[in-house]
Coordinates of N, CA and C in Angstrom, one line a residue:
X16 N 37.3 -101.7 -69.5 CA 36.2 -102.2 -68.7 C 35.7 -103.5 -69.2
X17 N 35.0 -104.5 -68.3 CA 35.1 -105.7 -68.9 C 33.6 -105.9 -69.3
X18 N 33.1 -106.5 -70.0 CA 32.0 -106.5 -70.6 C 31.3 -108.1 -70.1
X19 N 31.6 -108.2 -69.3 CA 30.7 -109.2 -68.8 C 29.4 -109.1 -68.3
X20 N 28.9 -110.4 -68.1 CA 27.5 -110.1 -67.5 C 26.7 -110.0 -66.4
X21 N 27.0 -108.7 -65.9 CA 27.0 -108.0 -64.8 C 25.7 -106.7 -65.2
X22 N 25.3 -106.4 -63.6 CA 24.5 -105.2 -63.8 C 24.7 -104.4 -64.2
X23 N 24.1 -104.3 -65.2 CA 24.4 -102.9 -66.8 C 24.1 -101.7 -65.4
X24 N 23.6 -101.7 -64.7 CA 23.1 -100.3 -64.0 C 23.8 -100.0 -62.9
X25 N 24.8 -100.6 -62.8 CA 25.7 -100.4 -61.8 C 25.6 -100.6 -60.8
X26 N 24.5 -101.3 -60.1 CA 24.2 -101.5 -58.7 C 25.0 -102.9 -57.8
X27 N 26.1 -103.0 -59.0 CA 26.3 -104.2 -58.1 C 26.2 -105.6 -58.3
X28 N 25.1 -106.4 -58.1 CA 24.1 -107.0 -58.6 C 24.0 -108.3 -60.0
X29 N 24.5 -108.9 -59.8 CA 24.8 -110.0 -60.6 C 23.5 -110.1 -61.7
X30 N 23.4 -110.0 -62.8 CA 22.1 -110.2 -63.8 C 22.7 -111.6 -64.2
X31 N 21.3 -112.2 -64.6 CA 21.5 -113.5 -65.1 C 20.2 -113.2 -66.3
X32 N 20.9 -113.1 -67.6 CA 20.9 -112.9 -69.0 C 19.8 -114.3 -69.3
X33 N 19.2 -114.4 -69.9 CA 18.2 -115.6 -70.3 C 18.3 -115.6 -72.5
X34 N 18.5 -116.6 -72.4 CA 18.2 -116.8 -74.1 C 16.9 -118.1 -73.7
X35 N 15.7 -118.3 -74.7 CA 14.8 -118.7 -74.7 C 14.4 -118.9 -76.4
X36 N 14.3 -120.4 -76.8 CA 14.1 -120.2 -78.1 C 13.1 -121.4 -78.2
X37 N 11.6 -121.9 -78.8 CA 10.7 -122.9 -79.1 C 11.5 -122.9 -80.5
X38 N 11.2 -124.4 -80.7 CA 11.8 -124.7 -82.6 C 11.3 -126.1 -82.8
X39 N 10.8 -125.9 -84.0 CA 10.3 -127.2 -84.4 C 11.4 -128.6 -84.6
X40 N 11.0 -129.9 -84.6 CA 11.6 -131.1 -84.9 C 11.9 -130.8 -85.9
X41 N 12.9 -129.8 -86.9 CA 13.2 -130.1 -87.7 C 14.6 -129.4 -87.8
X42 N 15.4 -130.3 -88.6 CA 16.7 -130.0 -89.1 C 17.0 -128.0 -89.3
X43 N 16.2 -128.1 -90.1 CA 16.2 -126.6 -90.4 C 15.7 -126.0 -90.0
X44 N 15.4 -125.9 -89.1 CA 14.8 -124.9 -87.3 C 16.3 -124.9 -86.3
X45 N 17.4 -125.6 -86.8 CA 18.5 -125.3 -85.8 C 19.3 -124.1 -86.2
X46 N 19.9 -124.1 -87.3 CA 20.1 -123.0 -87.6 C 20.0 -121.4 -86.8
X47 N 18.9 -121.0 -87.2 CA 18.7 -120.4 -87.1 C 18.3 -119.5 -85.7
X48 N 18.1 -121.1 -85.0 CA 18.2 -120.7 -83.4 C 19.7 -120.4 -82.7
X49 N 20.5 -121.4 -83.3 CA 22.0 -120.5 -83.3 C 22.4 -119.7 -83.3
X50 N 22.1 -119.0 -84.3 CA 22.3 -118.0 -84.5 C 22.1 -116.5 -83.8
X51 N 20.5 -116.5 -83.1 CA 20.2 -115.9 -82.5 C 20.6 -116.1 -81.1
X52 N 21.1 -117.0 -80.4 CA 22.4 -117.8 -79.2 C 23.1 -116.8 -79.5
X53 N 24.0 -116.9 -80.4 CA 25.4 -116.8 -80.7 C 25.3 -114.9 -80.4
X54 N 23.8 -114.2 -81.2 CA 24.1 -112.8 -80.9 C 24.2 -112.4 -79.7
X55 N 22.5 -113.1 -79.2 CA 22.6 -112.7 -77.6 C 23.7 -112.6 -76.6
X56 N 24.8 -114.0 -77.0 CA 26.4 -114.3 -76.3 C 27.5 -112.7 -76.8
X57 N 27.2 -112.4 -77.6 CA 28.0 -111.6 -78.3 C 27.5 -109.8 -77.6
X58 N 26.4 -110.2 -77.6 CA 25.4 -108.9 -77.5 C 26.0 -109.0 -75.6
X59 N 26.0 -109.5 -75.0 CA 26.7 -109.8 -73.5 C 27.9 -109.9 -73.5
X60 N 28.8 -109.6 -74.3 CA 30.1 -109.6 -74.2 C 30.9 -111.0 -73.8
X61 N 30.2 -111.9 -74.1 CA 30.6 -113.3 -74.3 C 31.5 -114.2 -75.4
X62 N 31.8 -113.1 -76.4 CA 32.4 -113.5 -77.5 C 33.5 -114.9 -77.4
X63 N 34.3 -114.3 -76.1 CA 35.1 -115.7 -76.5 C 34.9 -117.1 -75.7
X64 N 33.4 -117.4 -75.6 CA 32.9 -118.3 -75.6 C 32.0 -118.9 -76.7
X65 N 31.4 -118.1 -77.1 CA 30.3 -118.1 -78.1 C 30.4 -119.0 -79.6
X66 N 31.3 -119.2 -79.7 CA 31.9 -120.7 -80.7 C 31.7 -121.7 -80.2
X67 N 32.2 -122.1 -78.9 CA 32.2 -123.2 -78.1 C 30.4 -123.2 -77.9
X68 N 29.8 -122.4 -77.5 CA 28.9 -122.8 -76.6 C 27.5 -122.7 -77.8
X69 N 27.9 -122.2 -78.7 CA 26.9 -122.5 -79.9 C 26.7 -123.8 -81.0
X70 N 28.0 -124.1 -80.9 CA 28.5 -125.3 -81.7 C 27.7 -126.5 -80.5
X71 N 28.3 -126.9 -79.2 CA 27.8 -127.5 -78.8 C 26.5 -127.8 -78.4
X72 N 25.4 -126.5 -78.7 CA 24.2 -126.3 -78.2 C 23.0 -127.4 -79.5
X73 N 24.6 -126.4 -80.8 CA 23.8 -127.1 -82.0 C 23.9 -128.3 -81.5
X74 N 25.0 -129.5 -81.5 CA 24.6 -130.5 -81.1 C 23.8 -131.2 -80.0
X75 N 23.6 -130.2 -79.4 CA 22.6 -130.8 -78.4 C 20.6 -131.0 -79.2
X76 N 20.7 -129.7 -79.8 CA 19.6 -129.7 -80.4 C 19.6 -130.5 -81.5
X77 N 20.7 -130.7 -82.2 CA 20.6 -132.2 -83.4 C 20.0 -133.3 -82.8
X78 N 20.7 -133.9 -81.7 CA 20.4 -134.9 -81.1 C 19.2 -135.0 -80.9
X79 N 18.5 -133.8 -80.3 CA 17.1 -134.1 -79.9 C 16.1 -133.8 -81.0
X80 N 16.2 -133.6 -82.3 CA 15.6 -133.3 -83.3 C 15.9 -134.9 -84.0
X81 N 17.3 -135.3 -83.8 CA 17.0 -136.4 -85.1 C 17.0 -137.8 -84.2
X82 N 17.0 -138.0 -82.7 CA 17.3 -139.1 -82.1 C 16.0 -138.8 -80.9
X83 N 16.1 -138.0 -80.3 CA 14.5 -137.9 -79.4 C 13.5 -137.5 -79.8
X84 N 13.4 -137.0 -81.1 CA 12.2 -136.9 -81.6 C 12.1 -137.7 -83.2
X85 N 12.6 -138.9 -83.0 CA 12.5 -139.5 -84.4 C 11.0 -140.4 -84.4
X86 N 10.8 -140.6 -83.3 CA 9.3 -141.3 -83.1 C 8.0 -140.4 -83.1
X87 N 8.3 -138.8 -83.1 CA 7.3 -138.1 -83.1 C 7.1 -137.1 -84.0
X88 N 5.9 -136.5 -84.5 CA 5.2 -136.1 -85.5 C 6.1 -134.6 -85.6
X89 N 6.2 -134.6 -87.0 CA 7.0 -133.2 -87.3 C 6.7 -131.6 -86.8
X90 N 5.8 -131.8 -86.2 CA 5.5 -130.4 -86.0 C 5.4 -130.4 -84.2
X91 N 6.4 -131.7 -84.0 CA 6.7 -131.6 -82.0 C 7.6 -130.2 -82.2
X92 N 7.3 -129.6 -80.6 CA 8.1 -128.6 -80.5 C 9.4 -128.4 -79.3
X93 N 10.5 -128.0 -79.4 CA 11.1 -128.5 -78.7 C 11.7 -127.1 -78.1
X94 N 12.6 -126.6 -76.9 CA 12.8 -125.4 -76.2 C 14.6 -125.7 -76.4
X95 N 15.2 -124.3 -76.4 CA 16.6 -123.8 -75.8 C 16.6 -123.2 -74.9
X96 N 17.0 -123.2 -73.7 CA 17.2 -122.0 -73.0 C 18.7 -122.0 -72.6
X97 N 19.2 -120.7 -72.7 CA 20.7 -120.2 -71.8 C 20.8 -119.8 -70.6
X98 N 21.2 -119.5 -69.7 CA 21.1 -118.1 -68.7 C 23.3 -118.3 -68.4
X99 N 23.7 -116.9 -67.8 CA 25.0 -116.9 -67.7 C 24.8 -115.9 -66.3
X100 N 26.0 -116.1 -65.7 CA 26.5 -115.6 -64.5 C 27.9 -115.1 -65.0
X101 N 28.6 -114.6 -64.0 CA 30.3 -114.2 -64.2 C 30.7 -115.6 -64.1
X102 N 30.5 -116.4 -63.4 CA 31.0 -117.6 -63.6 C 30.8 -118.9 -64.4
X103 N 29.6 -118.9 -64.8 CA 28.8 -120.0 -65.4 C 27.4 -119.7 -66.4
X104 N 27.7 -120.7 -67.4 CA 26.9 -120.5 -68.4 C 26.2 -121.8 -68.4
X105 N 24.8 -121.7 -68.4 CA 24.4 -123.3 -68.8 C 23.2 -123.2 -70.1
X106 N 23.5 -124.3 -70.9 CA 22.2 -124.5 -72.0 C 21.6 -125.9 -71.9
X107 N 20.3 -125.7 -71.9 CA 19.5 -127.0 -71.8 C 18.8 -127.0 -73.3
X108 N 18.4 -128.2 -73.4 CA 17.7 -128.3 -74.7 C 16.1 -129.6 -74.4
X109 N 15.1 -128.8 -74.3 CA 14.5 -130.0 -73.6 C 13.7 -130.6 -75.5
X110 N 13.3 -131.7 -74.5 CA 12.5 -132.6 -76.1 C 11.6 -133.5 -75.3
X111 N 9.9 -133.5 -75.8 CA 8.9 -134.7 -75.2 C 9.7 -136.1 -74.9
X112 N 10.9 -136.4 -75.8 CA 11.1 -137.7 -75.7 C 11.8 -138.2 -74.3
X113 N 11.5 -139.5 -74.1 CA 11.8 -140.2 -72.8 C 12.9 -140.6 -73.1
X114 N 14.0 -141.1 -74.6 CA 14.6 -141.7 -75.3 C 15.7 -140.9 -74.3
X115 N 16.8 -141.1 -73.7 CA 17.9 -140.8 -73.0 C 19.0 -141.1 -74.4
X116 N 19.6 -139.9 -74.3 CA 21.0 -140.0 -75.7 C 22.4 -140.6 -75.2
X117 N 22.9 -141.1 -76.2 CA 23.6 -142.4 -76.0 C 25.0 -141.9 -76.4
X118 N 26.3 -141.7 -76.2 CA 27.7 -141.8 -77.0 C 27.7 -143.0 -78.0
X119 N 27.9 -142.7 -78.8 CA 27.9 -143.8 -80.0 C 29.5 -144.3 -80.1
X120 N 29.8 -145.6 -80.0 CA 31.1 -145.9 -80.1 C 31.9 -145.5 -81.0
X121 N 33.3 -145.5 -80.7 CA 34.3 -144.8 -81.8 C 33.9 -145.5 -83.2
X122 N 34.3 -144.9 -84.2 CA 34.2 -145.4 -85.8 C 35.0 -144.3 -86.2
X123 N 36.0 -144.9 -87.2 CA 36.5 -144.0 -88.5 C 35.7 -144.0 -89.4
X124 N 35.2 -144.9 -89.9 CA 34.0 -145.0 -91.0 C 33.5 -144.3 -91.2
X125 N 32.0 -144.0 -89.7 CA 31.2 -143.3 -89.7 C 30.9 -141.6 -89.4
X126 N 30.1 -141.0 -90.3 CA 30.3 -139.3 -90.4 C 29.6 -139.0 -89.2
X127 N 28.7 -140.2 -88.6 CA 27.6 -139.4 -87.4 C 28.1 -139.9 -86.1
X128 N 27.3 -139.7 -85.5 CA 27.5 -140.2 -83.7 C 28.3 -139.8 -82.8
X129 N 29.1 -138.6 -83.2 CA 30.6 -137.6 -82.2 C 29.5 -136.7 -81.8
X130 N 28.3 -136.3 -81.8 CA 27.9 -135.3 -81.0 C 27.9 -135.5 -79.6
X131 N 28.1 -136.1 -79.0 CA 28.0 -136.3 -77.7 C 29.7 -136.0 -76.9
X132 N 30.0 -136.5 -78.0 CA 31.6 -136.4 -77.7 C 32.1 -135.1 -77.9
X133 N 31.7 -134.4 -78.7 CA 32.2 -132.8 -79.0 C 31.2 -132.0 -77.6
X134 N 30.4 -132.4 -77.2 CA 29.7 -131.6 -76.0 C 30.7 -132.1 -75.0
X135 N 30.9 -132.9 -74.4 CA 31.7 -133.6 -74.0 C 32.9 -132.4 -73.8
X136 N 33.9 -132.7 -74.5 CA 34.6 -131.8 -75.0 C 34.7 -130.1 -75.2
X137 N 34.0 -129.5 -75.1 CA 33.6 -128.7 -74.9 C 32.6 -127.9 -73.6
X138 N 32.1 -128.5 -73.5 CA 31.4 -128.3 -71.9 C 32.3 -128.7 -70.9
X139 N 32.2 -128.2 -69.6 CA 32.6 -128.5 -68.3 C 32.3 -129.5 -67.9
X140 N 30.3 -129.6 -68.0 CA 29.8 -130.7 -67.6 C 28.5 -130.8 -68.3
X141 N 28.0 -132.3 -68.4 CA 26.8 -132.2 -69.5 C 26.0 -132.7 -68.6
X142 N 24.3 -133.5 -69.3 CA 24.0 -134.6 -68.5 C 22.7 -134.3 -68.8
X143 N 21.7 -135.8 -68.6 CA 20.1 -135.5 -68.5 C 19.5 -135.2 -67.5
X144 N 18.7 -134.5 -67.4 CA 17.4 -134.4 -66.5 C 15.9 -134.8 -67.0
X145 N 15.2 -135.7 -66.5 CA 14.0 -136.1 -66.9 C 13.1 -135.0 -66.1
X146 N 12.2 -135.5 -66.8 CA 11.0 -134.2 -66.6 C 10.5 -134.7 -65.3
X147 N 10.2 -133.9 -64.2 CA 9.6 -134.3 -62.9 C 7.9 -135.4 -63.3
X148 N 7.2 -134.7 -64.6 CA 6.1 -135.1 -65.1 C 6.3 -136.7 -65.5
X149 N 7.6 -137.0 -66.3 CA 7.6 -138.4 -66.9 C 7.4 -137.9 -68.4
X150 N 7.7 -137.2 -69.0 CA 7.0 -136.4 -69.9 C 8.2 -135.8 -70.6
X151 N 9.1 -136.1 -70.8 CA 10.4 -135.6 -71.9 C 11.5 -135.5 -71.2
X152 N 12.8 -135.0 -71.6 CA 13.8 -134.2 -70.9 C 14.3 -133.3 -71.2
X153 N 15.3 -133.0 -70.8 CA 16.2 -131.9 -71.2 C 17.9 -132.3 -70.6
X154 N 18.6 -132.1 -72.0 CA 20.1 -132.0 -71.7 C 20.7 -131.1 -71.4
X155 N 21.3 -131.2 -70.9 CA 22.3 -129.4 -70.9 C 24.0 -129.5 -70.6
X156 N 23.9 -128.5 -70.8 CA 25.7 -128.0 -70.8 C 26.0 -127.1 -70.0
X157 N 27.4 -127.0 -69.3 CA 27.5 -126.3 -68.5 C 29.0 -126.1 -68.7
X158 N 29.4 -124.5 -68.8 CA 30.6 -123.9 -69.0 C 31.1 -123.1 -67.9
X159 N 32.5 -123.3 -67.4 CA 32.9 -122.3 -66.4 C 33.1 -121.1 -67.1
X160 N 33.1 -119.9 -66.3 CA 33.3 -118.5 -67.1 C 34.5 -118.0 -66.1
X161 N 35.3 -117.4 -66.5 CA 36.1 -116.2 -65.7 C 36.6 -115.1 -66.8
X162 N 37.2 -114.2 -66.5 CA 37.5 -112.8 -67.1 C 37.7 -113.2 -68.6
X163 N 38.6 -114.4 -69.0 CA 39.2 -114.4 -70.3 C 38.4 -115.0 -70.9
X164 N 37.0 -115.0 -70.7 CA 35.3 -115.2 -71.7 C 35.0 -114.3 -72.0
X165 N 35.4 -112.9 -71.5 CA 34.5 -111.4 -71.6 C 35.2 -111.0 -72.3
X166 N 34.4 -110.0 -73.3 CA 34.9 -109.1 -74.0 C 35.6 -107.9 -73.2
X167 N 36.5 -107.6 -73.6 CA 36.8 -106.1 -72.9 C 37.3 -104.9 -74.0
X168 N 36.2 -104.0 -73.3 CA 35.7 -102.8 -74.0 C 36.9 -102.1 -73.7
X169 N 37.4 -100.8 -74.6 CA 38.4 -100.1 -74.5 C 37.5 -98.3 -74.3

């Protein structure tokens, strides 16, 4: 049986799974929101997505912790959220900042600046949305799903 995410109650009925996580501007508030991603993916029979889609979330949340929130006070708070269908998985990452994230040109040199390129890379499709307010954004990611993402139960 395939462990996708579908109504546990058999009616049919497409559920759409929500992950929701607040975390502070800081480095060490990513972690750990990962982590709890990565169960909930797993906990939905998402496993063989769940590398992809947590790795690139992290970078989404780096980005907005050390590049849209580097002008504001450490204790800004910033949101994850997931939801998944049989087909599609998306993660947003919103941040107060107006600051729109940039691809940083190729470098061997340099150890930083590929986050954008590994989402890239990993997502289907990325992109910003500004706040209707004028008042921050949110990035997100977006994964196609079919059968060979789900776990299958024996």
């Amino acid at each position: 049986m395939t462990a996708c995410p579908l109504d546990r109650a058999g009616t049919g009925r497409r559920a759409e799974p929500q992950f929701d996580a607040i975390f502070l501007a800081d480095q060490a508030a990513i972690a750990p929101v990962r982590r709890q991603l990565r169960a909930r993916l797993e906990a939905d029979g998402l496993e063989g997505v769940a590398d992809d889609v947590t790795l690139a979330c992290q970078e989404l949340m780096a980005n907005a912790v050390v590049h849209g929130c580097r002008h504001l006070p450490p204790d800004t708070r910033l949101t994850v959220t997931a939801s998944w269908s049989e087909t599609q998985l998306r993660v947003a990452v919103h941040d107060p900042s107006d600051e729109e994230p940039r691809r940083q040109a190729d470098s061997r040199s340099r150890t930083d600046g590929r986050g954008l390129r590994l989402v890239s890379a990993l997502a289907d499709r990325w992109g910003v949305q500004p706040d209707t307010d004028g008042r921050g954004k949110s990035v997100w990611m977006e994964l196609d799903l079919d059968a060979a993402d789900c776990a299958v139960e024996s």
